[in-house]
Each structure stands twice: as structure tokens, then as C-alpha cells.
XYZ file of C-alpha atoms in Angstrom:
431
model
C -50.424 39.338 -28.939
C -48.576 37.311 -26.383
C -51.932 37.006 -23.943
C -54.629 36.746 -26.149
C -55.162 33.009 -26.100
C -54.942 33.193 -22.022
C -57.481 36.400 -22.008
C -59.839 35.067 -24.396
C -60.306 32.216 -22.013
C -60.852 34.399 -18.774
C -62.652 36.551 -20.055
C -65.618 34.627 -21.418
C -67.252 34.763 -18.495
C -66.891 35.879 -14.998
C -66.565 33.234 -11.806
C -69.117 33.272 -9.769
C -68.639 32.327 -5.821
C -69.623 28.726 -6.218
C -66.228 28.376 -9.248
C -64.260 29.899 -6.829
C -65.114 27.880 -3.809
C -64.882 24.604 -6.184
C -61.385 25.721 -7.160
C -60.656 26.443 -3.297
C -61.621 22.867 -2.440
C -59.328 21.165 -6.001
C -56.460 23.010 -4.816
C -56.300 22.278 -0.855
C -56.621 18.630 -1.897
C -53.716 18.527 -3.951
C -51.957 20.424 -1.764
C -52.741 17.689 0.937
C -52.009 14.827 -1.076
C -48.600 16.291 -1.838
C -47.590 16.720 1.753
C -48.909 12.929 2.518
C -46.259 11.725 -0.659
C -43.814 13.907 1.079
C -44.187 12.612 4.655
C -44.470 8.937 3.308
C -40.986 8.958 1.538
C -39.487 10.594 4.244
C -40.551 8.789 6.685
C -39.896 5.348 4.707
C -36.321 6.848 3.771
C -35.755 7.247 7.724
C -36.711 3.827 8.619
C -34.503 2.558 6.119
C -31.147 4.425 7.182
C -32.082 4.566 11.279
C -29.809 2.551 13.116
C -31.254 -0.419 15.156
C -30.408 -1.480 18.602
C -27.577 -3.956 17.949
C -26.635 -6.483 20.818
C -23.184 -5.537 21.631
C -21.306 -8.106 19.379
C -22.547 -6.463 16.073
C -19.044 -4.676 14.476
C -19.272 -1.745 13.351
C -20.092 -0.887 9.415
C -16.589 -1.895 7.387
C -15.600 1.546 6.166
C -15.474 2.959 10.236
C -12.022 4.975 11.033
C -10.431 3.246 14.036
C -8.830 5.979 16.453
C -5.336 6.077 17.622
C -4.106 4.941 21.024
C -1.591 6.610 22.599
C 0.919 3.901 24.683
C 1.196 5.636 27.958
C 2.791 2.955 29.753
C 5.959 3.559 27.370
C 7.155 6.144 29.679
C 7.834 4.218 32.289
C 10.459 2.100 30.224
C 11.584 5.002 28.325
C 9.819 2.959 24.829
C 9.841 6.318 22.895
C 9.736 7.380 19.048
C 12.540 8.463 17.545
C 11.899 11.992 18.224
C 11.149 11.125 22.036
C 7.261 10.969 21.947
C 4.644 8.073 22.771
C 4.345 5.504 20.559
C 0.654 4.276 19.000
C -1.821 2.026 18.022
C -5.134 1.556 16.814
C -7.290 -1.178 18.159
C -10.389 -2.759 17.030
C -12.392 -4.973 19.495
C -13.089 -8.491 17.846
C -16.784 -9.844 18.286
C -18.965 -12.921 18.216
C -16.790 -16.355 17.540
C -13.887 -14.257 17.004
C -14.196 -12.686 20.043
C -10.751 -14.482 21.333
C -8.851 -14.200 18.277
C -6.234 -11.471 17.623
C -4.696 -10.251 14.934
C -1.418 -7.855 14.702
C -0.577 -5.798 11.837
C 2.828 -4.294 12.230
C 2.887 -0.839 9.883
C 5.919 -0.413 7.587
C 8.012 2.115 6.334
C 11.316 1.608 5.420
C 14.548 2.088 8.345
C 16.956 5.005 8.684
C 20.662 4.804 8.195
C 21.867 7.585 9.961
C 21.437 10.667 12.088
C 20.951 12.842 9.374
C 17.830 10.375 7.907
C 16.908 9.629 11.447
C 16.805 13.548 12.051
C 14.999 14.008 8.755
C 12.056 10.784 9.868
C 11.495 12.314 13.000
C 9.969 14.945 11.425
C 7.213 12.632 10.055
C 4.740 10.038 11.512
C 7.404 7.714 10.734
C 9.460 9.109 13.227
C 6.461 10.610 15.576
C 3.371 10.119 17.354
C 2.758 13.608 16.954
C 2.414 13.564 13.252
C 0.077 10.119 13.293
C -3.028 10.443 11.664
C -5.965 10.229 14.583
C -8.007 7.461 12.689
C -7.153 5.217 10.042
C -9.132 3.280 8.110
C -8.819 -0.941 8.235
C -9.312 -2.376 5.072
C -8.050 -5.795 3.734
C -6.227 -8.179 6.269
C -7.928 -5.599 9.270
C -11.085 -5.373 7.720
C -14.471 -6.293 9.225
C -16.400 -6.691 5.608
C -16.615 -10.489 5.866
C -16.930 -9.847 1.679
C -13.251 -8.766 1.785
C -11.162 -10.452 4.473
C -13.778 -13.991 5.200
C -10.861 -15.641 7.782
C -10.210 -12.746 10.089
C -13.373 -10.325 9.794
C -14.591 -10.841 13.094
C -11.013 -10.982 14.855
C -9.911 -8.219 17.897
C -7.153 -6.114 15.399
C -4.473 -4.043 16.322
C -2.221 -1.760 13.929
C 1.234 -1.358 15.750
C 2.301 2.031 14.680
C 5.974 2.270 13.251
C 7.590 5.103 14.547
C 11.405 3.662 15.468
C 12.898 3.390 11.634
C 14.473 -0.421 13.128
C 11.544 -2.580 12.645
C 11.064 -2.536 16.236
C 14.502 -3.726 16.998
C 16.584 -0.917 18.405
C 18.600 -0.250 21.636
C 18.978 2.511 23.424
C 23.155 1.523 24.345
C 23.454 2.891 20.597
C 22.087 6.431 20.944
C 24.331 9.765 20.553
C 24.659 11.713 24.088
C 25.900 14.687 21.633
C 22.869 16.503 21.392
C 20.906 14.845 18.822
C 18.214 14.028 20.519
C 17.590 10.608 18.763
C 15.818 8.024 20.632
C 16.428 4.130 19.499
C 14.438 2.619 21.611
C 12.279 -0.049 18.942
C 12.943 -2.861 20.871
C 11.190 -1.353 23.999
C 8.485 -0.263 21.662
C 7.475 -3.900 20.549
C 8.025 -5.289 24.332
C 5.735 -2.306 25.700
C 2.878 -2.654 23.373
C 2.948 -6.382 23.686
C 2.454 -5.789 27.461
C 0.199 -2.984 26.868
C -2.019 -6.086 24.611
C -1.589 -8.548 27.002
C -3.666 -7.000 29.366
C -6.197 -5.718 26.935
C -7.257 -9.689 26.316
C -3.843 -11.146 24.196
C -3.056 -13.232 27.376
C -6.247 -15.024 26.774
C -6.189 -15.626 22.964
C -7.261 -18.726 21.446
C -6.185 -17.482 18.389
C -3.312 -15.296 16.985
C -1.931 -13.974 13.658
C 0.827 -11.544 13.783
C 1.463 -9.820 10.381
C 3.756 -6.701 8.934
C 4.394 -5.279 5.796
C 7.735 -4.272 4.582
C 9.684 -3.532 7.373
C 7.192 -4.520 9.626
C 7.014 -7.514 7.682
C 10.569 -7.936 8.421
C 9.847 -6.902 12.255
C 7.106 -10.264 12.139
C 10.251 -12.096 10.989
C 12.076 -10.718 13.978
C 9.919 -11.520 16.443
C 7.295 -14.321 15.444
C 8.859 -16.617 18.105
C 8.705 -14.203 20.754
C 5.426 -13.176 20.098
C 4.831 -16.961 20.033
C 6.224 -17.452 23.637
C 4.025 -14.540 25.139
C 0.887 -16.661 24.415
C -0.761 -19.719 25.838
C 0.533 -22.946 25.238
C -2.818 -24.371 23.897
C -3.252 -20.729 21.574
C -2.955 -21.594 17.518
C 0.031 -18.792 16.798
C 1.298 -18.380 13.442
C 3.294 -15.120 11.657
C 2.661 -13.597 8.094
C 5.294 -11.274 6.252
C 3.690 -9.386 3.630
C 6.708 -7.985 1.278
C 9.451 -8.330 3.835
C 11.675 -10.995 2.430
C 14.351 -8.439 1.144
C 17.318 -10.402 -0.310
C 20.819 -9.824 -0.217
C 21.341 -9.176 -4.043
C 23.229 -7.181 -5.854
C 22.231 -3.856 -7.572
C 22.716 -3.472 -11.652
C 26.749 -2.510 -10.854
C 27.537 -5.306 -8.714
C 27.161 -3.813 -5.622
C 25.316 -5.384 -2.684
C 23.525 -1.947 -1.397
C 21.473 -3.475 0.784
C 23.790 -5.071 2.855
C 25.928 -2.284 3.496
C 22.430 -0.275 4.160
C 21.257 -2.673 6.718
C 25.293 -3.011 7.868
C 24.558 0.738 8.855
C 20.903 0.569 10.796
C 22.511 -2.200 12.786
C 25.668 -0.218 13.514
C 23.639 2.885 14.490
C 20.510 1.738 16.479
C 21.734 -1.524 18.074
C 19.634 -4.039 16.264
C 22.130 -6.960 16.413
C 21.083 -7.747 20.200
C 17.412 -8.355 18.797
C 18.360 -10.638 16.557
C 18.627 -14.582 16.702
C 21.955 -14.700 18.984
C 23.290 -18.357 17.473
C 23.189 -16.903 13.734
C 25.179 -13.516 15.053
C 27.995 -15.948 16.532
C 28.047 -17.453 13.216
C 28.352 -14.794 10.622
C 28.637 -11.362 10.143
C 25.488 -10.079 12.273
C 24.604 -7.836 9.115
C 23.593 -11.392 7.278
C 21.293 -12.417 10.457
C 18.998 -9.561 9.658
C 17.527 -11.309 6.086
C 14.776 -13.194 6.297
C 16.478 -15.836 4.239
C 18.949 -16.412 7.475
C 15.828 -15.716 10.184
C 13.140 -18.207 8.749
C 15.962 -21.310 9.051
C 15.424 -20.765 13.108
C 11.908 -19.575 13.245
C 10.129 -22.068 15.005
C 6.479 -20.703 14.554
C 4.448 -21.588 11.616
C 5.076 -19.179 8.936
C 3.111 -17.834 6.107
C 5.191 -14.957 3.150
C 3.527 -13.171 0.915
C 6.083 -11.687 -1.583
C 5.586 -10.573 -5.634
C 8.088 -12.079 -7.362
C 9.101 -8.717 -8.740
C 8.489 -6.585 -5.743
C 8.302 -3.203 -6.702
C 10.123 -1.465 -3.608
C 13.259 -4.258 -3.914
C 13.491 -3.791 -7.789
C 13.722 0.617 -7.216
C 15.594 0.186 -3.911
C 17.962 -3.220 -4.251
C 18.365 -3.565 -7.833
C 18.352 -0.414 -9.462
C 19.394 1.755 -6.305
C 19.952 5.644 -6.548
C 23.052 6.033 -8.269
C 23.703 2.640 -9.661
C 21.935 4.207 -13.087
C 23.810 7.605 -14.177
C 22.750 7.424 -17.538
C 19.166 6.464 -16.818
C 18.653 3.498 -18.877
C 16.383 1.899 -15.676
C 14.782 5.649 -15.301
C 11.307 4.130 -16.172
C 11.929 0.240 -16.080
C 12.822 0.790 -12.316
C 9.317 2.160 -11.430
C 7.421 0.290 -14.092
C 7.606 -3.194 -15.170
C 5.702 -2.368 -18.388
C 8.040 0.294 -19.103
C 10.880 -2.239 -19.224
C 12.644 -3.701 -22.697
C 13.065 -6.863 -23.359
C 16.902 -6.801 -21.812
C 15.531 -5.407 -18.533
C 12.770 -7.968 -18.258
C 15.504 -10.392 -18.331
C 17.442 -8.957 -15.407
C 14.633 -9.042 -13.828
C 13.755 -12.567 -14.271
C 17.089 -12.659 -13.052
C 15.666 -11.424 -9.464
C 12.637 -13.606 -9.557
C 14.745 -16.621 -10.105
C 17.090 -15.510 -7.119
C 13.819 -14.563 -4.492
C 12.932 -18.453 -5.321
C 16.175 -19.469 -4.300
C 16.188 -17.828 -1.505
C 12.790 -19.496 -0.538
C 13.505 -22.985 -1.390
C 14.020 -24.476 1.997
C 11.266 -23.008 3.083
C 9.615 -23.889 0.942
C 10.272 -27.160 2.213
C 8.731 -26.401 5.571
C 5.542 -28.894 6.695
C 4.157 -25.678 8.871
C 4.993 -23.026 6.360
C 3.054 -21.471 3.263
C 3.913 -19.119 0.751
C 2.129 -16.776 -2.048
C 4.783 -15.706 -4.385
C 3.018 -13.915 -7.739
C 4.265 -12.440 -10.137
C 2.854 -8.741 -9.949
C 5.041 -5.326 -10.015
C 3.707 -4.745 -6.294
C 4.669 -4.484 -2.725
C 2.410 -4.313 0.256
C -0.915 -6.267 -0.738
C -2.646 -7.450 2.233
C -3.195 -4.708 3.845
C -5.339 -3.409 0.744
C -8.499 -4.476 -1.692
C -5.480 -6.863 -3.280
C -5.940 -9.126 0.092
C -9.528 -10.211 -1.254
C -11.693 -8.517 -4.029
C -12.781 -8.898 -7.613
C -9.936 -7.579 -8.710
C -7.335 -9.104 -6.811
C -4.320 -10.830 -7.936
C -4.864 -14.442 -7.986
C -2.884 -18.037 -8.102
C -4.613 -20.938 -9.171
C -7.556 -18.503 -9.226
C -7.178 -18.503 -5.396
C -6.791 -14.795 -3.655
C -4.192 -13.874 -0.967
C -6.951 -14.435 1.838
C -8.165 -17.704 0.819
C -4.500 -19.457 0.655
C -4.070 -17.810 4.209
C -6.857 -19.123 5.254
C -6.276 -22.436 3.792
C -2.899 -22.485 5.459
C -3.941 -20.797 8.850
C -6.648 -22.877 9.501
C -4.767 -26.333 8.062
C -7.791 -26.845 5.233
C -5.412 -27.558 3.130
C -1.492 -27.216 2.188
C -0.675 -23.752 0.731
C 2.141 -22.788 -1.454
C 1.695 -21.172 -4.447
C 4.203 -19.393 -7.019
C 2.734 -17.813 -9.953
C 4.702 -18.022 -13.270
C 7.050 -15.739 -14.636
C 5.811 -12.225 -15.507
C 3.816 -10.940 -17.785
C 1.604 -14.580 -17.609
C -0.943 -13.239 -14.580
C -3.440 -11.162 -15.783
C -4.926 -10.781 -12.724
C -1.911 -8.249 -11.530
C -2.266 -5.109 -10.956
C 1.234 -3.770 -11.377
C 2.287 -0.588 -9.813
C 3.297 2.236 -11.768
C 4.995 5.040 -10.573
C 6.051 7.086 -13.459
């Protein structure tokens, strides 16, 4: 039977009242000594993960969400988003020695063209306040892990929303009175947050980095100078783009798409009064909107970050929509390892002209470059800035040749070789 071992044992005898006090006793002590391991781990788990008093230049931990900031000063200029709401920004108070330091980060996100893709961005946080996340996360160039960005850590950061689709270089003479209800007013946007910073602490800085990706990289090409003349004379001001030197190339049919895009944006929102005045009396003002035209004037020291084969330039300026009816470039155009030996070669093609395009400046004293050779676009903004596995040159990250060139340690222009020789890329893929 199923009991008969645990019967025979109980019933050999019966317990008299000293067993059962004995037993009492055994089992309140282990009972006790179960609570104590209990209370000790808790209580040593709770010491370990309380927060201490911090004196009030400690940051906060590197993964905290940094809330958005409404610019409420904008409607007094009329500085409104596309769809007529406030414009944002997040803002992240520096500490310690880099208490006086600043650092702008000017979002991207491509331009629109007309009032129908105006009308359509409005309808996004591109194009709205009202559609902005309420916290984003800093990572990379804005992050305050001294691990991951060991320059700038420490540094007061802003994120300049991008809600204008003119990288911040609109005017409101262009705008439709015919009921569209389109605002253009980017140029007001980027001369009311800059007031809106100046009187947060920018008037004061020591030090200054203003930075952009994409279009925002091409809005730090814009206005690096201006944002240079804002400051104090005795502030160190220099400008990054981060994959905003677009060329003026043609697409895969001979067709220079991005110039009569950008011909367009300026046409509809204005932008030609933002831009450098002596280069619009000089050629068509289209032209004055590359950054190949813009850095030959730029007097502020300059710093691009570009991949050779920049992902959004290969989809958007080589192989455009359209230029590929048969789909030969359906999967080269979105992956470089999906490309045949024929494409590769147009696409060395478009390395060979972004070097071009960058050899006087590369002939600046002030300037500095990082040119790989990964299928990429943004990358400081991300763990690409300065990780493990970020792309290197000369087994030197993004962060550490900005830094180099930032803080004059040493000169700072590197170009990879030509694709697929870095194995430290991590190319996009968007198949």
C-alpha cells in the first residue's frame, strides 16, 4: 500500500507531551531563522538600489527620458509648425565642468515639396507639436553615459524639434492665403528657440557645438555662422553635420532629382532669403542650398560626418522612385549587400563623387571630416557615435575624432576605404 512505509513509522509508538513540545521548539526556530534570511536580503537588496542624496550636479542615470518643451514665446512672432502649432524642444541641464557648455542637436526628417506633402507632414510630428512624443530618450552625441559619448557627457543639451519640413529656413511671404492653412514659418522657428536658449544660459556659454542630422544636418550648414554670431566672442563655437552633405548628382537615368526637389522647397516655402545672399547673386539660388556651395563661405570651424555610401542619398538621389521601372535596383537600393557587382560599381561611382565634392574642404586648417564607408545615414545620434560596436577609422570611433578635432588634440580627417573593406560597419538593410 501507498502509506505503509509512512504508518509503520507513526505508529510505533505514540508521542508523548515532551516529543511534541521538542518538535514545537525545532519548528519555531526554523521558522525564525527563515524570516531573519528573508529580512537580511531584503533589506541588503534595498540598500543597494535606494537612491542617495546627490549634490545637485550629479546627472541623472543615462537611459532617463528628457520631456518636451513647448516654445511659448513663438506666438508672439507667429514661429509656428506647419500645421500652426508651437514648436518644441527637449532640454537637458549640463552639470559639473560642463556646466557652461552647450550642445544643439537639430532633429531631421526630410523637407516637403508641396502643399499636398506639406498637407500630408502636418499630419505627423514632422509637421506638429501635437503629434511629438512627450519624452525622448538621448543616447549617443546627447548622451550623459560618459562610456558612450566621453567629450560631451556632461554638456547642457538641447534637441531642436523639426516640425517646418525647410530645415528651419522658411518664410512666411511664401505661404498660400487660399485656405490651406500651411504655415512656413522655419526661419522664425530657429530665431525663436535661439532666443528662447539664450536666456536659458546660451548667452553665457564657454562652450558650444551645434549639430543636425539629415536635414537638420543641412539646417547646421545653414546656420553655423549665425549661431556663431549669437555667442560670446571669447566662446569656442564649432558646427557638426551628421549625413547632411546631399550632393547634386544625378539619379541612374541622368536626371538630377534632387535639384529640381530642392528647386521646389525653395520655390514654395521661401528658403532662398535664408541662405548665404553673395552665392544667390551668383548662381541659380537652387545650387546655394548644397552643402558643397555653403561650406566655401562658412566661416565657423566645421566638422561632417557622412558614409561614403549614405543610405538615404543612394534610395533617394541615385536610385529615386521611378528612375527604376523594371526594378533592377529593387534590393541594391535598400541594401548594399544585396547589390551585384555592376551596382557596386555605380556606386563607387557616388563615393568617388561625395569625395569630390569634399576636397576643398578638405583642405580647411579648422575643418574635420569622418567619411566611412558604411551603408548608413544618421550615426551620431545613436550607439554608432561611441560603442563596441561602432564603425571605426583608423580604429578611432565617431566621438573620439570629434573630440580630437573639437578640442584641437589633434588634426582629424579621416576617409575609410572603399566598401566592403570596413568590417566594423554596420550597414543598413531595409529589405
Amino acid at each position: 500500500m501507498a502509506n505503509t512505509g509512512f504508518c509503520a513509522f507513526c505508529c510505533r509508538r505514540k508521542w508523548v507531551k515532551r516529543d511534541w513540545a521538542i518538535a514545537t521548539v525545532a519548528i519555531t526556530v526554523i521558522i525564525a531563522a527563515v524570516i531573519i534570511v528573508i529580512l537580511f536580503f531584503t533589506v541588503f537588496s534595498d540598500s543597494r538600489n535606494r537612491k542617495t542624496s546627490s549634490p545637485t550636479f550629479a546627472p541623472p542615470s543615462a537611459g532617463d527620458f528628457v520631456p518636451l518643451t513647448l516654445l511659448q514665446s513663438a506666438k508672439a512672432t507667429g514661429a509656428f509648425c506647419l500645421d500652426g502649432s508651437l514648436p518644441g524642444y527637449h532640454f537637458q541641464k549640463g552639470f559639473g565642468s560642463g556646466s557652461s557648455n552647450w550642445l544643439l542637436h537639430i532633429e531631421g526628417g526630410g523637407w516637403c515639396n508641396s502643399i499636398e506633402s506639406c498637407n500630408s507632414r502636418k499630419g505627423t510630428s514632422l509637421g506638429s507639436s501635437n503629434y511629438m512624443e512627450h519624452q525622448v530618450q538621448f543616447s549617443g552625441i546627447l548622451s550623459q553615459d560618459p562610456s558612450q559619448n566621453p567629450d560631451f557627457y556632461n554638456w547642457n543639451k538641447v534637441k531642436l524639434r523639426y516640425c517646418d519640413g525647410a530645415s528651419f529656413a522658411g518664410h512666411p511671404e511664401s505661404e498660400f492665403k487660399n485656405g490651406t492653412e500651411l504655415f512656413f514659418r522655419s526661419q522664425l522657428i530657429w530665431e525663436a528657440m535661439m532666443n528662447e536658449l539664450l536666456s536659458l544660459g546660451l548667452s553665457k556659454a564657454k562652450e558650444a557645438l551645434l549639430t543636425g542630422c539629415s536635414a537638420g544636418g543641412l539646417a547646421t550648414f545653414i546656420h553655423c555662422d549665425d549661431f556663431r554670431d549669437q555667442l560670446p566672442k571669447d566662446a569656442t563655437v564649432k558646427c557638426l553635420a551628421d549625413a547632411g552633405y546631399f550632393l547634386d548628382e544625378p539619379d541612374i537615368l541622368g536626371n538630377r532629382t534632387m535639384l529640381a526637389f530642392y528647386r521646389d522647397v525653395l520655390q514654395l516655402q521661401g528658403v532662398a532669403k535664408s541662405l548665404q545672399q553673395d552665392c544667390v547673386g551668383r548662381m541659380e539660388p537652387v545650387k546655394c542650398i548644397f552643402p558643397q556651395e555653403i561650406i566655401k563661405n562658412v566661416k565657423t570651424p566645421f566638422f561632417v560626418v557622412n558614409p561614403a555610401y549614405d543610405s538615404w542619398q543612394i534610395e533617394n538621389i541615385l536610385v529615386p522612385i521611378g528612375s527604376d521601372p523594371q526594378g533592377y535596383w529593387s534590393s541594391c537600393r535598400l541594401s548594399i549587400k544585396k547589390c551585384d557587382a555592376t551596382q557596386i560599381k555605380r556606386l563607387q561611382g557616388y563615393r568617388d563623387a561625395m569625395l569630390k565634392a569634399l576636397s576643398m574642404f578638405q583642405r580647411n586648417e579648422e575643418g574635420g571630416m569622418f567619411i566611412n564607408s558604411c551603408f548608413s545615414h544618421c550615426q551620431t545620434s545613436y550607439s554608432a557615435w561611441h560603442s563596441p560596436n561602432s564603425p571605426r577609422i583608423n580604429n578611432k570611433t565617431m566621438a573620439e575624432s570629434v573630440g580630437d578635432w573639437y578640442f584641437n588634440r589633434k588634426e582629424s580627417k579621416l576617409i575609410d576605404c572603399p566598401y566592403p573593406c570596413n568590417p566594423t560597419c554596420n550597414n543598413d538593410d531595409y529589405t
